[in-house]
mmCIF file of C-alpha atoms and ligand atoms in Angstrom:
data_model
loop_
_atom_site.group_PDB
_atom_site.id
_atom_site.type_symbol
_atom_site.label_atom_id
_atom_site.label_comp_id
_atom_site.label_asym_id
_atom_site.label_seq_id
_atom_site.Cartn_x
_atom_site.Cartn_y
_atom_site.Cartn_z
ATOM 1 C CA MET Z 7 0.000 0.000 0.000
ATOM 2 C CA ARG Z 8 1.441 3.354 -1.031
ATOM 3 C CA ASN Z 9 0.841 6.133 1.492
ATOM 4 C CA THR Z 10 1.358 9.849 0.915
ATOM 5 C CA ILE Z 11 4.005 11.944 2.647
ATOM 6 C CA SER Z 12 3.743 15.716 2.621
ATOM 7 C CA VAL Z 13 5.887 18.573 3.871
ATOM 8 C CA ASP Z 14 4.532 22.032 4.724
ATOM 9 C CA VAL Z 15 7.434 24.298 3.731
ATOM 10 C CA GLU Z 16 7.444 27.346 6.011
ATOM 11 C CA GLU Z 17 9.760 29.147 8.444
ATOM 12 C CA TYR Z 18 9.959 28.271 12.152
ATOM 13 C CA PHE Z 19 8.124 31.546 12.874
ATOM 14 C CA HIS Z 20 5.100 30.733 10.689
ATOM 15 C CA PRO Z 21 3.183 28.088 12.707
ATOM 16 C CA SER Z 22 -0.064 29.427 14.186
ATOM 17 C CA GLU Z 23 1.157 28.662 17.726
ATOM 18 C CA VAL Z 24 4.220 30.891 17.116
ATOM 19 C CA GLN Z 25 2.279 33.665 15.382
ATOM 20 C CA LYS Z 26 0.517 34.371 18.676
ATOM 21 C CA SER Z 27 3.824 35.874 19.874
ATOM 22 C CA VAL Z 28 5.498 36.962 16.597
ATOM 23 C CA HIS Z 29 3.899 39.707 14.527
ATOM 24 C CA GLY Z 30 3.947 39.511 10.714
ATOM 25 C CA ASP Z 31 6.041 42.677 10.361
ATOM 26 C CA GLN Z 32 8.862 40.985 12.323
ATOM 27 C CA TRP Z 33 9.190 38.175 9.732
ATOM 28 C CA THR Z 34 11.707 39.913 7.480
ATOM 29 C CA SER Z 35 14.009 40.791 10.397
ATOM 30 C CA LEU Z 36 14.191 37.206 11.733
ATOM 31 C CA PRO Z 37 16.941 34.869 10.519
ATOM 32 C CA SER Z 38 15.726 32.478 7.793
ATOM 33 C CA LEU Z 39 16.250 28.759 8.458
ATOM 34 C CA VAL Z 40 13.864 27.200 5.944
ATOM 35 C CA GLU Z 41 16.575 26.454 3.386
ATOM 36 C CA PRO Z 42 18.943 24.349 5.550
ATOM 37 C CA GLN Z 43 15.962 22.697 7.284
ATOM 38 C CA THR Z 44 14.313 21.749 3.960
ATOM 39 C CA ARG Z 45 17.632 20.563 2.495
ATOM 40 C CA ARG Z 46 17.851 18.121 5.412
ATOM 41 C CA VAL Z 47 14.398 16.803 4.439
ATOM 42 C CA LEU Z 48 15.446 16.484 0.770
ATOM 43 C CA GLU Z 49 18.556 14.584 1.772
ATOM 44 C CA ILE Z 50 16.548 12.151 3.966
ATOM 45 C CA PHE Z 51 13.958 11.621 1.192
ATOM 46 C CA ASP Z 52 16.733 10.978 -1.372
ATOM 47 C CA ARG Z 53 18.401 8.467 0.933
ATOM 48 C CA HIS Z 54 15.114 6.550 1.231
ATOM 49 C CA GLY Z 55 14.241 6.969 -2.458
ATOM 50 C CA VAL Z 56 11.005 8.743 -1.498
ATOM 51 C CA LYS Z 57 9.143 11.425 -3.449
ATOM 52 C CA GLY Z 58 6.774 13.633 -1.480
ATOM 53 C CA THR Z 59 4.325 16.496 -1.902
ATOM 54 C CA PHE Z 60 5.757 19.840 -0.743
ATOM 55 C CA PHE Z 61 3.116 22.408 0.211
ATOM 56 C CA ILE Z 62 5.051 25.654 -0.244
ATOM 57 C CA LEU Z 63 4.210 28.891 1.529
ATOM 58 C CA GLY Z 64 4.081 31.642 -1.135
ATOM 59 C CA TRP Z 65 6.006 33.980 1.185
ATOM 60 C CA VAL Z 66 8.868 31.456 1.223
ATOM 61 C CA ALA Z 67 8.692 30.881 -2.561
ATOM 62 C CA GLN Z 68 9.099 34.621 -3.109
ATOM 63 C CA ARG Z 69 12.228 34.776 -0.918
ATOM 64 C CA GLN Z 70 13.812 31.385 -1.600
ATOM 65 C CA PRO Z 71 13.121 30.612 -5.282
ATOM 66 C CA ALA Z 72 16.296 28.508 -5.631
ATOM 67 C CA LEU Z 73 15.111 26.198 -2.839
ATOM 68 C CA ILE Z 74 11.724 25.700 -4.541
ATOM 69 C CA ARG Z 75 13.464 24.966 -7.880
ATOM 70 C CA GLU Z 76 15.641 22.421 -6.065
ATOM 71 C CA ILE Z 77 12.582 20.648 -4.569
ATOM 72 C CA ALA Z 78 10.987 20.455 -8.047
ATOM 73 C CA ALA Z 79 14.247 19.376 -9.704
ATOM 74 C CA ARG Z 80 14.539 16.410 -7.316
ATOM 75 C CA GLY Z 81 11.186 15.136 -8.610
ATOM 76 C CA HIS Z 82 8.895 16.083 -5.734
ATOM 77 C CA GLU Z 83 5.376 17.412 -6.216
ATOM 78 C CA ILE Z 84 5.050 21.182 -5.792
ATOM 79 C CA ALA Z 85 1.877 22.224 -3.968
ATOM 80 C CA CYS Z 86 0.543 25.336 -2.213
ATOM 81 C CA HIS Z 87 0.332 26.269 1.495
ATOM 82 C CA SER Z 88 -1.187 29.784 1.032
ATOM 83 C CA PHE Z 89 0.864 32.994 0.864
ATOM 84 C CA TRP Z 90 0.591 34.616 4.297
ATOM 85 C CA HIS Z 91 -0.160 31.562 6.483
ATOM 86 C CA ARG Z 92 -3.436 33.043 7.702
ATOM 87 C CA LEU Z 93 -6.240 30.849 9.017
ATOM 88 C CA VAL Z 94 -8.871 30.403 6.297
ATOM 89 C CA TYR Z 95 -11.788 30.787 8.716
ATOM 90 C CA ASP Z 96 -10.452 34.230 9.714
ATOM 91 C CA LEU Z 97 -10.603 35.427 6.086
ATOM 92 C CA LYS Z 98 -13.419 36.653 3.906
ATOM 93 C CA PRO Z 99 -13.823 34.651 0.641
ATOM 94 C CA ALA Z 100 -12.355 37.555 -1.389
ATOM 95 C CA GLU Z 101 -9.294 37.712 0.893
ATOM 96 C CA PHE Z 102 -8.796 33.962 0.606
ATOM 97 C CA ARG Z 103 -9.013 34.164 -3.199
ATOM 98 C CA GLU Z 104 -6.445 36.963 -3.258
ATOM 99 C CA ASP Z 105 -4.059 35.111 -0.911
ATOM 100 C CA THR Z 106 -4.366 31.920 -2.983
ATOM 101 C CA ARG Z 107 -3.706 33.698 -6.282
ATOM 102 C CA LEU Z 108 -0.715 35.489 -4.781
ATOM 103 C CA ALA Z 109 0.705 32.168 -3.548
ATOM 104 C CA VAL Z 110 0.179 30.417 -6.902
ATOM 105 C CA ARG Z 111 1.964 33.267 -8.704
ATOM 106 C CA ALA Z 112 4.897 33.241 -6.259
ATOM 107 C CA ILE Z 113 5.304 29.461 -6.640
ATOM 108 C CA GLU Z 114 5.024 29.627 -10.445
ATOM 109 C CA ASP Z 115 7.572 32.468 -10.558
ATOM 110 C CA ALA Z 116 9.974 30.478 -8.368
ATOM 111 C CA CYS Z 117 9.936 27.133 -10.193
ATOM 112 C CA GLY Z 118 7.676 27.285 -13.248
ATOM 113 C CA VAL Z 119 5.237 24.748 -11.796
ATOM 114 C CA THR Z 120 1.551 25.560 -11.258
ATOM 115 C CA PRO Z 121 0.498 23.926 -7.975
ATOM 116 C CA ARG Z 122 -2.632 21.770 -8.203
ATOM 117 C CA ALA Z 123 -2.838 20.622 -4.572
ATOM 118 C CA TYR Z 124 -3.549 22.930 -1.618
ATOM 119 C CA ARG Z 125 -3.161 22.703 2.145
ATOM 120 C CA ALA Z 126 -4.544 25.435 4.382
ATOM 121 C CA PRO Z 127 -2.443 26.739 7.293
ATOM 122 C CA SER Z 128 -3.315 24.759 10.441
ATOM 123 C CA TYR Z 129 -5.959 22.707 8.592
ATOM 124 C CA SER Z 130 -8.193 25.766 8.782
ATOM 125 C CA ILE Z 131 -10.823 24.570 6.307
ATOM 126 C CA THR Z 132 -13.536 23.768 8.817
ATOM 127 C CA ARG Z 133 -17.351 23.791 8.681
ATOM 128 C CA ARG Z 134 -17.381 27.592 8.692
ATOM 129 C CA SER Z 135 -14.834 27.896 5.859
ATOM 130 C CA LEU Z 136 -15.977 25.068 3.535
ATOM 131 C CA TRP Z 137 -16.684 27.798 0.955
ATOM 132 C CA ALA Z 138 -12.899 27.797 0.374
ATOM 133 C CA LEU Z 139 -13.123 24.536 -1.629
ATOM 134 C CA GLU Z 140 -15.130 26.263 -4.359
ATOM 135 C CA ILE Z 141 -12.511 29.034 -4.594
ATOM 136 C CA LEU Z 142 -9.726 26.450 -4.778
ATOM 137 C CA ALA Z 143 -11.490 24.680 -7.666
ATOM 138 C CA GLU Z 144 -11.995 28.080 -9.330
ATOM 139 C CA CYS Z 145 -8.234 28.771 -8.965
ATOM 140 C CA GLY Z 146 -7.427 25.507 -10.765
ATOM 141 C CA PHE Z 147 -6.753 23.230 -7.798
ATOM 142 C CA THR Z 148 -7.676 19.572 -8.287
ATOM 143 C CA HIS Z 149 -6.690 18.332 -4.781
ATOM 144 C CA ASP Z 150 -7.038 19.700 -1.274
ATOM 145 C CA SER Z 151 -5.631 18.328 1.973
ATOM 146 C CA SER Z 152 -6.881 20.881 4.507
ATOM 147 C CA ILE Z 153 -9.526 18.980 6.434
ATOM 148 C CA TYR Z 154 -8.627 17.091 9.614
ATOM 149 C CA PRO Z 155 -11.625 14.927 10.499
ATOM 150 C CA ILE Z 156 -11.078 15.253 14.268
ATOM 151 C CA LYS Z 157 -12.148 17.460 17.164
ATOM 152 C CA HIS Z 158 -9.468 20.035 18.071
ATOM 153 C CA ASP Z 159 -9.565 23.537 19.547
ATOM 154 C CA ARG Z 160 -8.174 25.174 16.400
ATOM 155 C CA TYR Z 161 -9.189 22.954 13.469
ATOM 156 C CA GLY Z 162 -11.050 19.855 12.375
ATOM 157 C CA ILE Z 163 -14.429 18.704 11.089
ATOM 158 C CA PRO Z 164 -15.564 15.879 13.365
ATOM 159 C CA GLY Z 165 -17.599 13.372 11.379
ATOM 160 C CA PHE Z 166 -16.079 14.346 7.999
ATOM 161 C CA GLY Z 167 -15.157 11.345 5.796
ATOM 162 C CA ARG Z 168 -11.815 9.946 6.966
ATOM 163 C CA HIS Z 169 -10.620 8.886 3.512
ATOM 164 C CA ALA Z 170 -10.120 10.639 0.179
ATOM 165 C CA GLN Z 171 -13.270 11.620 -1.648
ATOM 166 C CA THR Z 172 -14.148 13.701 -4.700
ATOM 167 C CA LEU Z 173 -16.292 16.687 -3.765
ATOM 168 C CA SER Z 174 -18.421 18.670 -6.150
ATOM 169 C CA THR Z 175 -18.358 22.482 -5.898
ATOM 170 C CA PRO Z 176 -20.090 25.048 -8.149
ATOM 171 C CA SER Z 177 -16.639 25.696 -9.697
ATOM 172 C CA GLY Z 178 -15.843 22.041 -10.342
ATOM 173 C CA LEU Z 179 -14.647 18.874 -8.668
ATOM 174 C CA ILE Z 180 -11.914 18.693 -6.058
ATOM 175 C CA VAL Z 181 -10.380 15.603 -4.446
ATOM 176 C CA GLU Z 182 -10.259 16.044 -0.674
ATOM 177 C CA VAL Z 183 -7.462 14.036 0.973
ATOM 178 C CA PRO Z 184 -7.913 14.227 4.756
ATOM 179 C CA VAL Z 185 -4.928 13.738 7.034
ATOM 180 C CA ALA Z 186 -4.598 10.258 8.557
ATOM 181 C CA THR Z 187 -6.862 9.296 11.451
ATOM 182 C CA VAL Z 188 -7.924 6.019 13.025
ATOM 183 C CA ARG Z 189 -11.320 5.062 14.366
ATOM 184 C CA LEU Z 190 -10.704 3.780 17.876
ATOM 185 C CA SER Z 191 -14.233 2.889 18.803
ATOM 186 C CA GLY Z 192 -17.653 4.134 17.783
ATOM 187 C CA ARG Z 193 -17.290 7.865 17.316
ATOM 188 C CA ILE Z 194 -13.796 8.247 18.749
ATOM 189 C CA ILE Z 195 -11.400 9.311 15.984
ATOM 190 C CA ALA Z 196 -7.708 9.754 16.799
ATOM 191 C CA PRO Z 197 -5.209 11.791 14.727
ATOM 192 C CA VAL Z 198 -2.156 9.873 13.475
ATOM 193 C CA GLY Z 199 -1.173 12.134 10.558
ATOM 194 C CA GLY Z 200 2.279 13.165 11.772
ATOM 195 C CA GLY Z 201 3.423 16.643 12.843
ATOM 196 C CA ALA Z 202 3.034 17.179 16.586
ATOM 197 C CA TYR Z 203 1.402 13.761 17.021
ATOM 198 C CA LEU Z 204 4.495 12.059 15.589
ATOM 199 C CA ARG Z 205 6.829 14.252 17.666
ATOM 200 C CA LEU Z 206 5.021 13.977 20.988
ATOM 201 C CA LEU Z 207 3.798 10.382 20.991
ATOM 202 C CA PRO Z 208 5.831 7.154 20.794
ATOM 203 C CA TYR Z 209 6.691 6.008 17.246
ATOM 204 C CA ARG Z 210 4.644 2.825 17.676
ATOM 205 C CA TYR Z 211 1.442 4.906 18.032
ATOM 206 C CA THR Z 212 1.833 6.363 14.514
ATOM 207 C CA ALA Z 213 3.069 3.067 13.030
ATOM 208 C CA ALA Z 214 0.121 1.125 14.485
ATOM 209 C CA GLY Z 215 -2.221 3.824 13.138
ATOM 210 C CA ILE Z 216 -0.882 3.578 9.582
ATOM 211 C CA ARG Z 217 -1.078 -0.234 9.679
ATOM 212 C CA ARG Z 218 -4.676 -0.020 10.828
ATOM 213 C CA ILE Z 219 -5.557 2.356 7.983
ATOM 214 C CA ASN Z 220 -3.717 0.222 5.397
ATOM 215 C CA TYR Z 221 -4.985 -3.208 6.514
ATOM 216 C CA ARG Z 222 -8.309 -2.636 8.234
ATOM 217 C CA ASP Z 223 -9.573 0.288 6.137
ATOM 218 C CA GLN Z 224 -7.629 -0.796 2.996
ATOM 219 C CA GLN Z 225 -6.751 2.866 2.405
ATOM 220 C CA PRO Z 226 -3.539 4.900 2.060
ATOM 221 C CA ALA Z 227 -2.591 7.158 4.989
ATOM 222 C CA CYS Z 228 -1.853 10.855 4.375
ATOM 223 C CA MET Z 229 1.094 11.938 6.567
ATOM 224 C CA TYR Z 230 2.676 15.380 7.039
ATOM 225 C CA PHE Z 231 5.421 17.237 8.879
ATOM 226 C CA HIS Z 232 7.342 20.539 8.683
ATOM 227 C CA PRO Z 233 11.070 21.093 7.994
ATOM 228 C CA TRP Z 234 11.387 23.056 11.293
ATOM 229 C CA GLU Z 235 10.263 19.962 13.196
ATOM 230 C CA LEU Z 236 13.640 18.336 12.419
ATOM 231 C CA ASP Z 237 15.650 21.204 13.939
ATOM 232 C CA PRO Z 238 16.053 21.191 17.750
ATOM 233 C CA GLY Z 239 18.392 24.211 17.441
ATOM 234 C CA GLN Z 240 15.729 26.633 16.133
ATOM 235 C CA PRO Z 241 14.907 29.817 18.100
ATOM 236 C CA ARG Z 242 12.061 29.074 20.536
ATOM 237 C CA MET Z 243 9.617 31.904 19.898
ATOM 238 C CA ALA Z 244 6.253 30.440 20.922
ATOM 239 C CA SER Z 245 5.110 31.453 24.380
ATOM 240 C CA GLY Z 246 2.710 29.791 26.777
ATOM 241 C CA ARG Z 247 3.040 26.237 28.046
ATOM 242 C CA LEU Z 248 0.634 24.565 25.613
ATOM 243 C CA SER Z 249 1.950 26.446 22.557
ATOM 244 C CA ARG Z 250 5.546 25.599 23.487
ATOM 245 C CA LEU Z 251 4.709 21.932 24.014
ATOM 246 C CA ARG Z 252 2.804 21.707 20.715
ATOM 247 C CA THR Z 253 5.631 23.424 18.819
ATOM 248 C CA TYR Z 254 8.839 22.232 20.469
ATOM 249 C CA GLY Z 255 7.956 18.948 22.213
ATOM 250 C CA GLY Z 256 9.866 15.977 20.774
ATOM 251 C CA LEU Z 257 12.007 17.937 18.283
ATOM 252 C CA ARG Z 258 15.057 15.820 19.117
ATOM 253 C CA SER Z 259 13.323 12.521 18.357
ATOM 254 C CA MET Z 260 11.670 13.682 15.116
ATOM 255 C CA THR Z 261 14.446 12.893 12.597
ATOM 256 C CA GLY Z 262 14.770 9.335 13.940
ATOM 257 C CA LYS Z 263 11.001 8.808 13.840
ATOM 258 C CA LEU Z 264 10.782 10.144 10.287
ATOM 259 C CA GLU Z 265 13.598 7.832 9.148
ATOM 260 C CA ARG Z 266 11.812 4.846 10.730
ATOM 261 C CA LEU Z 267 8.549 5.826 9.079
ATOM 262 C CA LEU Z 268 10.220 6.022 5.654
ATOM 263 C CA SER Z 269 11.872 2.613 6.204
ATOM 264 C CA ASP Z 270 8.785 0.824 7.550
ATOM 265 C CA PHE Z 271 6.173 2.091 5.064
ATOM 266 C CA GLU Z 272 5.945 2.973 1.400
ATOM 267 C CA PHE Z 273 5.373 6.662 0.640
ATOM 268 C CA THR Z 274 4.872 8.790 -2.442
ATOM 269 C CA THR Z 275 3.214 12.037 -3.573
ATOM 270 C CA LEU Z 276 -0.451 12.951 -3.303
ATOM 271 C CA SER Z 277 -0.889 13.047 -7.080
ATOM 272 C CA ALA Z 278 0.734 9.612 -7.518
ATOM 273 C CA VAL Z 279 -1.868 8.085 -5.179
ATOM 274 C CA TYR Z 280 -4.921 10.197 -5.984
ATOM 275 C CA GLY Z 281 -4.191 11.537 -9.460
ATOM 276 C CA ALA Z 282 -6.668 9.199 -11.075
ATOM 277 C CA ALA Z 283 -9.534 9.721 -8.638
ATOM 278 C CA GLN Z 284 -11.003 12.693 -10.411
ATOM 279 C CA SER Z 285 -10.742 11.328 -13.944
ATOM 280 C CA GLN Z 286 -12.335 8.081 -12.769
ATOM 281 C CA LEU Z 287 -15.277 10.009 -11.387
ATOM 282 C CA LEU Z 288 -15.555 12.024 -14.585
ATOM 283 C CA GLU Z 289 -15.608 8.802 -16.567
ATOM 284 C CA VAL Z 290 -18.431 7.530 -14.371
ATOM 285 C CA LEU Z 291 -20.332 10.776 -14.884
ATOM 286 C CA ALA Z 292 -19.754 10.632 -18.627
ATOM 287 C CA VAL Z 293 -21.136 7.103 -18.782
ATOM 288 C CA HIS Z 294 -24.308 8.077 -16.944
ATOM 289 C CA THR Z 295 -25.141 11.332 -18.726
HETATM 290 ZN ZN1 ZN B 5 1.772 25.728 8.056
#
């Protein structure tokens, strides 16, 4: 079973937990670490012969075009992680459209690739921002991976389908690829998608989760992490106990866990696993109309 591995390419000062204590106008005066951190990811992926989907922040693409070209040149899928890393449910539809277009342009200018897959900052497509899917389809996106079907204080749509599905919007179809979860019992859904859950919990928790999805559900698991999660030496800018735990807990163990994950399971890009989903559905529609 081929699973998907994805990387949200952003600076250590972009995560929502850090933005509570770092204002946007400070960004340009902070030292940039995204290039060495992402190069470490590229080197690990190369060593394991893995291709992944890289959701690039437009702000990073604008400042580090050579890095984005390098990711594309190594055969990874180039995708979009917004421009300003703002939470979708805090934006008006017109602001979201503008941010998305700005990000697409920055990514195209950096590497010549038009991104077709999108991931919202902090999985911020929730019930109150589902309108974003129509705008993504309108902007030419064929895949989205912004919905976490769990209950969480900042994101999630509890009860949303746990596996990939093609959704119909007034602007066209879009394949939604939710981040990996397991059904523990009845209505209890646990996140196993990576990121903080991979950092903070024992490796066997994530591994058992992926096996359950692959064997019991017969589905691929969609995993993610950030380049800054492999760097224990980064400046610690988040404040507050919970924010610091969510952002910096388990940084030292993350590289080892990622390497184990890449050895124990098969991973590839989102489009390699789900590229055919939409055309299959279109074929079905064509047959019936
Ligand atoms: Zn992000």
